[in-house]
Amino acid sequence: MSELRYDPFKRTWVIIASGRGQRPRDNRFTESDALPEKMASVDNTCPFCPGNEAMTPPEILAIREPDTGPDTPGWKVRVIPNKYPALTTESPFSPEVLGPHMIGAGFGIHEVVIETPADNLQIEDLPVEHLADVLKIYGERLGELNTDGRFRTVLIFKNRGVEAGATLKHSHSQIMAIPVVPNLITDELSSCREHFHQSGRCMMCRIIEDETRERVRVVVEEDRYLVFAPFSSSVPFELRIVPREHCQDFSRIESADLLHLSEVMKMTLKRLNTALADPPYNLILHTSPPPPVNKEDGHAGSVEDYYHWYFELTPRTTRLAGFERATGFFVNPTSPEEAAQILRNIEI
Ligand SMILES: [Zn+2]
Ligand SMILES: [Zn+2]
């Protein structure tokens, strides 16, 4: 079983999850992996392929053919518990103080969303309706875990490629629910709340307005969504996919918008793949946390007003070095204006 340990120097939690070191590595997956054939195929050694459902824990949720049963082929998107979870709900989280440190059971949820039955397709290769189903599943799991009452943070993210942290090649994303709020999230919420308190406006709504007017960092403009390289991009070709209409909670997304978002995400990933030759990346959903949201900074405003959900897409083309470890600052060799221009000019 894993542990959550508190680092009093960095004021952050660490998951000590020794068992995860034993998870199998996909030996079809190498760092210099060539582009896979863009055809749907099945691999009988892959635990995420149809026909191999018995190789995973029983499914939690799936979008599947009406006449098929759980844990059998016939699914389109499948959610399963992670077989090698970083966190489990076996023991409750009641941290114990050990001098300046704290330690608690590694309490939480760790799930996998298998995005397609095809072993060698990426999300941008899927039809728009299929990718919309993946996003719909994100919303459903998020809504459920946000109202569960046991968690303070629900994370939905995708690691594509070895360099981005993926251990299996078959396209998938992960969902984690944890009993604490990471500093990165506290700081972001706090900053958005402070901006709202001072200006009476959502910070992201303001940024959308500025980016739409200036256009120099915009990559994809669509009726409902905007994709841009953030002003202070930490890595080359970092992107944000943002709904134009203010909304703090991704789980409230409506069906028609799922199709718009899916289309925009596909276009964005295709541009990125062309510009950077199918780069490894992390795709992270930033959305409002489960209630209640702490307001320890004394600023007024409710999360519905000051927070605005978005996807953060960070290609992994640079490595973190000593300076980044020492300061938390990044050295980005490509300006967001330059990255956006390259991506905009790609013919799709
Ligand atoms: Zn597979
Ligand atoms: Zn907003």
Coordinates of N, CA and C in Angstrom, one line a residue, residues 44-173:
N44 N -2.7 -9.0 -29.1 CA -3.1 -9.9 -28.1 C -2.3 -9.9 -26.8
T45 N -1.2 -9.1 -26.8 CA -0.5 -9.0 -25.5 C -0.8 -7.8 -24.7
C46 N -1.6 -6.9 -25.4 CA -1.9 -5.6 -24.7 C -3.1 -5.7 -23.8
P47 N -3.0 -5.3 -22.5 CA -4.1 -5.4 -21.6 C -5.3 -4.5 -21.9
F48 N -5.0 -3.4 -22.8 CA -6.1 -2.5 -23.1 C -6.8 -2.8 -24.4
C49 N -6.4 -3.9 -25.1 CA -7.0 -4.3 -26.3 C -8.3 -5.1 -26.1
P50 N -9.3 -5.0 -27.0 CA -10.5 -5.8 -26.9 C -10.2 -7.3 -27.0
G51 N -10.8 -8.1 -26.2 CA -10.5 -9.5 -26.1 C -9.6 -9.8 -24.9
N52 N -9.0 -8.8 -24.4 CA -8.1 -8.9 -23.2 C -8.7 -8.3 -21.9
E53 N -10.0 -8.1 -21.9 CA -10.6 -7.4 -20.8 C -10.3 -8.1 -19.4
A54 N -10.1 -9.4 -19.5 CA -9.7 -10.2 -18.2 C -8.4 -9.8 -17.7
M55 N -7.5 -9.1 -18.5 CA -6.2 -8.7 -18.0 C -6.3 -7.4 -17.1
T56 N -7.5 -6.8 -17.1 CA -7.6 -5.6 -16.3 C -8.6 -5.8 -15.2
P57 N -8.6 -5.0 -14.1 CA -9.7 -5.1 -13.1 C -11.0 -4.8 -13.8
P58 N -12.1 -5.3 -13.2 CA -13.5 -5.1 -13.8 C -13.8 -3.6 -14.1
E59 N -14.5 -3.4 -15.2 CA -14.7 -2.0 -15.6 C -15.7 -1.2 -14.7
I60 N -15.5 0.1 -14.6 CA -16.3 0.9 -13.8 C -17.4 1.5 -14.7
L61 N -17.1 1.8 -15.9 CA -18.0 2.5 -16.8 C -17.5 2.2 -18.2
A62 N -18.4 2.1 -19.2 CA -18.0 2.0 -20.6 C -19.1 2.5 -21.5
I63 N -18.7 2.9 -22.7 CA -19.6 3.2 -23.7 C -19.4 2.0 -24.7
R64 N -20.5 1.2 -24.8 CA -20.4 0.0 -25.5 C -21.6 -0.4 -26.3
E65 N -21.5 -1.3 -27.2 CA -22.6 -1.8 -28.0 C -23.7 -2.3 -27.1
P66 N -25.0 -2.0 -27.4 CA -26.1 -2.3 -26.5 C -26.2 -3.8 -26.1
D67 N -25.8 -4.7 -27.0 CA -26.0 -6.1 -26.7 C -24.7 -6.8 -26.1
T68 N -23.8 -6.0 -25.6 CA -22.6 -6.5 -25.0 C -22.5 -6.3 -23.5
G69 N -21.9 -7.3 -22.8 CA -21.9 -7.2 -21.3 C -20.6 -6.5 -20.9
P70 N -20.5 -6.1 -19.6 CA -19.3 -5.6 -19.0 C -18.1 -6.5 -19.2
D71 N -16.9 -6.0 -19.4 CA -15.7 -6.8 -19.5 C -15.7 -7.8 -20.6
T72 N -16.4 -7.4 -21.7 CA -16.3 -8.2 -22.9 C -16.0 -7.2 -24.1
P73 N -15.6 -7.6 -25.2 CA -15.4 -6.7 -26.4 C -16.8 -6.0 -26.7
G74 N -16.7 -5.0 -27.5 CA -17.9 -4.3 -28.0 C -17.9 -2.9 -27.4
W75 N -16.9 -2.5 -26.6 CA -16.8 -1.2 -26.0 C -16.1 -0.2 -27.0
K76 N -16.4 1.1 -26.7 CA -15.8 2.2 -27.5 C -14.8 3.0 -26.6
V77 N -15.3 3.2 -25.4 CA -14.4 3.9 -24.4 C -14.7 3.1 -23.1
R78 N -13.6 2.8 -22.3 CA -13.7 1.9 -21.2 C -13.0 2.5 -20.0
V79 N -13.6 2.6 -18.8 CA -12.9 3.1 -17.6 C -12.7 1.9 -16.7
I80 N -11.5 1.7 -16.2 CA -11.1 0.6 -15.3 C -10.3 1.2 -14.1
P81 N -10.3 0.5 -13.0 CA -9.3 0.9 -12.0 C -7.9 0.6 -12.4
N82 N -7.0 1.4 -12.1 CA -5.6 1.2 -12.4 C -5.1 -0.1 -11.7
K83 N -4.5 -1.0 -12.5 CA -4.1 -2.3 -11.9 C -2.9 -2.1 -10.9
Y84 N -2.2 -1.0 -11.1 CA -1.0 -0.7 -10.2 C -1.3 0.7 -9.7
P85 N -2.3 0.9 -8.8 CA -2.7 2.2 -8.4 C -1.6 2.9 -7.5
A86 N -1.5 4.2 -7.7 CA -0.6 5.0 -6.8 C -1.3 5.2 -5.5
L87 N -2.7 5.2 -5.5 CA -3.5 5.4 -4.3 C -4.7 4.4 -4.3
T88 N -5.1 4.1 -3.1 CA -6.3 3.2 -3.0 C -7.2 3.7 -1.9
T89 N -8.4 3.1 -1.8 CA -9.3 3.6 -0.7 C -9.3 2.5 0.4
E90 N -8.3 1.7 0.4 CA -8.2 0.6 1.5 C -8.2 1.2 2.9
S91 N -7.4 2.2 3.2 CA -7.4 2.8 4.5 C -7.7 4.3 4.4
P92 N -8.4 4.8 5.4 CA -8.8 6.2 5.3 C -7.5 7.1 5.5
F93 N -7.7 8.4 5.1 CA -6.5 9.3 5.2 C -6.7 10.1 6.5
S94 N -5.9 9.7 7.5 CA -5.8 10.4 8.7 C -4.4 10.7 9.1
P95 N -3.8 11.8 8.5 CA -2.4 12.0 8.6 C -1.9 12.1 10.1
E96 N -0.7 11.6 10.3 CA -0.1 11.6 11.6 C 1.1 12.5 11.6
V97 N 1.2 13.3 12.6 CA 2.4 14.3 12.6 C 3.6 13.6 13.1
L98 N 4.7 13.7 12.4 CA 6.0 13.1 12.8 C 7.0 14.3 12.8
G99 N 7.1 15.0 13.9 CA 8.0 16.2 13.9 C 7.5 17.1 12.8
P100 N 8.4 17.7 12.0 CA 7.9 18.6 11.0 C 7.1 17.9 9.8
H101 N 7.2 16.6 9.7 CA 6.6 15.8 8.6 C 5.2 15.4 9.0
M102 N 4.5 14.9 8.0 CA 3.2 14.2 8.2 C 3.2 12.9 7.3
I103 N 2.5 11.9 7.8 CA 2.4 10.7 7.0 C 0.9 10.2 7.1
G104 N 0.4 9.7 6.0 CA -0.9 9.2 6.0 C -1.0 8.1 4.9
A105 N -2.1 7.3 5.0 CA -2.3 6.2 4.0 C -2.4 6.8 2.7
G106 N -2.0 6.1 1.7 CA -2.1 6.6 0.3 C -3.5 6.4 -0.2
F107 N -4.4 7.3 0.3 CA -5.8 7.2 0.1 C -6.2 8.0 -1.2
G108 N -7.0 7.3 -2.0 CA -7.4 8.0 -3.2 C -7.9 7.0 -4.3
I109 N -8.3 7.5 -5.4 CA -8.8 6.8 -6.6 C -7.8 6.9 -7.7
H110 N -7.6 5.9 -8.4 CA -6.7 5.9 -9.6 C -7.3 5.1 -10.7
E111 N -7.8 5.7 -11.7 CA -8.5 5.0 -12.8 C -7.8 5.3 -14.1
V112 N -8.2 4.4 -15.1 CA -7.6 4.5 -16.4 C -8.8 4.6 -17.4
V113 N -8.7 5.6 -18.3 CA -9.7 5.7 -19.4 C -9.1 5.1 -20.7
I114 N -9.5 4.0 -21.1 CA -9.0 3.4 -22.4 C -9.9 4.1 -23.5
E115 N -9.2 4.9 -24.3 CA -9.9 5.8 -25.2 C -10.4 5.2 -26.5
T116 N -9.9 4.1 -26.8 CA -10.3 3.5 -28.1 C -9.9 2.0 -28.0
P117 N -10.7 1.1 -28.7 CA -10.3 -0.3 -28.8 C -9.1 -0.5 -29.7
A118 N -8.8 0.5 -30.6 CA -7.7 0.3 -31.5 C -6.4 0.5 -30.8
D119 N -5.5 -0.4 -31.0 CA -4.2 -0.5 -30.3 C -3.3 0.7 -30.8
N120 N -3.4 1.1 -32.0 CA -2.4 2.0 -32.5 C -3.0 3.4 -33.0
L121 N -4.1 3.7 -32.6 CA -4.7 5.0 -32.9 C -4.4 6.0 -31.7
Q122 N -4.2 7.2 -32.1 CA -4.1 8.3 -31.0 C -5.4 9.0 -31.0
I123 N -5.7 9.9 -30.0 CA -7.0 10.5 -29.9 C -7.3 11.4 -31.1
E124 N -6.3 12.0 -31.7 CA -6.5 12.9 -32.8 C -6.9 12.1 -34.1
D125 N -6.7 10.8 -34.1 CA -7.0 9.9 -35.2 C -8.5 9.5 -35.1
L126 N -9.1 9.6 -34.0 CA -10.5 9.1 -33.8 C -11.5 10.1 -34.4
P127 N -12.7 9.5 -34.8 CA -13.7 10.4 -35.3 C -14.1 11.4 -34.3
V128 N -14.6 12.6 -34.7 CA -14.9 13.7 -33.7 C -15.9 13.2 -32.7
E129 N -16.9 12.3 -33.1 CA -17.9 11.8 -32.2 C -17.3 10.9 -31.1
H130 N -16.3 10.1 -31.6 CA -15.6 9.2 -30.6 C -14.8 10.0 -29.6
L131 N -14.0 11.0 -30.0 CA -13.3 11.8 -29.1 C -14.2 12.5 -28.1
A132 N -15.4 12.9 -28.7 CA -16.4 13.6 -27.8 C -16.9 12.6 -26.7
D133 N -17.0 11.3 -27.1 CA -17.4 10.3 -26.0 C -16.3 10.2 -24.9
V134 N -15.1 10.3 -25.3 CA -14.0 10.3 -24.3 C -14.1 11.4 -23.4
L135 N -14.4 12.6 -24.0 CA -14.5 13.8 -23.1 C -15.8 13.8 -22.3
K136 N -16.8 13.1 -22.8 CA -18.0 12.9 -22.0 C -17.8 12.1 -20.8
I137 N -17.0 11.0 -21.0 CA -16.6 10.1 -19.9 C -15.8 10.9 -18.8
Y138 N -14.9 11.8 -19.3 CA -14.2 12.6 -18.3 C -15.2 13.4 -17.5
G139 N -16.2 14.0 -18.1 CA -17.1 14.8 -17.4 C -17.9 14.0 -16.4
E140 N -18.3 12.8 -16.8 CA -19.1 11.9 -16.0 C -18.4 11.5 -14.7
R141 N -17.1 11.1 -14.9 CA -16.3 10.6 -13.8 C -16.0 11.8 -12.9
L142 N -15.7 12.9 -13.5 CA -15.4 14.1 -12.7 C -16.6 14.5 -11.8
G143 N -17.8 14.5 -12.4 CA -19.0 14.9 -11.7 C -19.2 13.9 -10.5
E144 N -19.0 12.7 -10.8 CA -19.2 11.7 -9.7 C -18.2 11.8 -8.6
L145 N -16.9 12.0 -9.0 CA -15.9 12.0 -7.9 C -15.9 13.4 -7.2
N146 N -16.3 14.4 -7.9 CA -16.5 15.8 -7.2 C -17.5 15.8 -6.1
T147 N -18.6 14.9 -6.3 CA -19.6 14.9 -5.3 C -19.5 13.7 -4.3
D148 N -18.4 13.0 -4.4 CA -18.2 11.8 -3.6 C -18.1 12.2 -2.1
G149 N -17.4 13.3 -1.9 CA -17.3 13.8 -0.5 C -16.0 13.4 0.2
R150 N -15.2 12.5 -0.4 CA -14.0 12.0 0.3 C -12.7 12.7 -0.3
F151 N -12.9 13.4 -1.4 CA -11.7 13.9 -2.1 C -11.7 15.5 -2.1
R152 N -10.5 16.0 -2.1 CA -10.3 17.5 -2.2 C -9.9 17.9 -3.7
T153 N -9.4 16.9 -4.4 CA -8.9 17.2 -5.8 C -9.2 16.1 -6.7
V154 N -9.7 16.4 -7.9 CA -9.9 15.3 -8.9 C -9.0 15.7 -10.1
L155 N -8.2 14.9 -10.6 CA -7.3 15.2 -11.7 C -7.6 14.3 -12.9
I156 N -7.6 14.9 -14.0 CA -7.8 14.1 -15.3 C -6.6 14.6 -16.2
F157 N -5.9 13.6 -16.6 CA -4.7 13.9 -17.4 C -4.3 12.8 -18.3
K158 N -3.6 13.1 -19.3 CA -3.1 12.2 -20.3 C -1.6 12.3 -20.5
N159 N -0.9 11.2 -20.4 CA 0.5 11.2 -20.7 C 0.7 10.4 -22.0
R160 N 1.2 11.1 -23.0 CA 1.4 10.4 -24.3 C 2.9 10.3 -24.5
G161 N 3.4 9.1 -24.7 CA 4.8 8.8 -25.0 C 5.6 8.6 -23.7
V162 N 6.7 7.8 -23.8 CA 7.5 7.5 -22.7 C 8.0 8.7 -22.0
E163 N 8.5 9.7 -22.8 CA 9.1 10.9 -22.1 C 8.0 11.7 -21.4
A164 N 6.7 11.5 -21.6 CA 5.7 12.2 -20.9 C 5.2 11.4 -19.7
G165 N 5.7 10.1 -19.6 CA 5.4 9.3 -18.4 C 4.5 8.1 -18.7
A166 N 4.1 7.9 -20.0 CA 3.3 6.7 -20.3 C 4.1 5.4 -20.2
T167 N 3.4 4.4 -19.7 CA 4.1 3.1 -19.7 C 3.4 2.1 -20.6
L168 N 2.2 2.4 -21.1 CA 1.6 1.6 -22.1 C 1.3 2.4 -23.3
K169 N 1.4 1.8 -24.5 CA 1.3 2.5 -25.7 C -0.1 2.8 -26.1
H170 N -1.0 1.8 -25.8 CA -2.4 1.9 -26.2 C -3.0 3.2 -25.6
S171 N -3.6 4.0 -26.4 CA -4.0 5.4 -26.0 C -5.0 5.4 -24.8
H172 N -4.6 6.1 -23.8 CA -5.4 6.1 -22.5 C -5.1 7.4 -21.8
S173 N -6.0 7.7 -20.9 CA -5.8 8.8 -19.9 C -6.0 8.3 -18.5

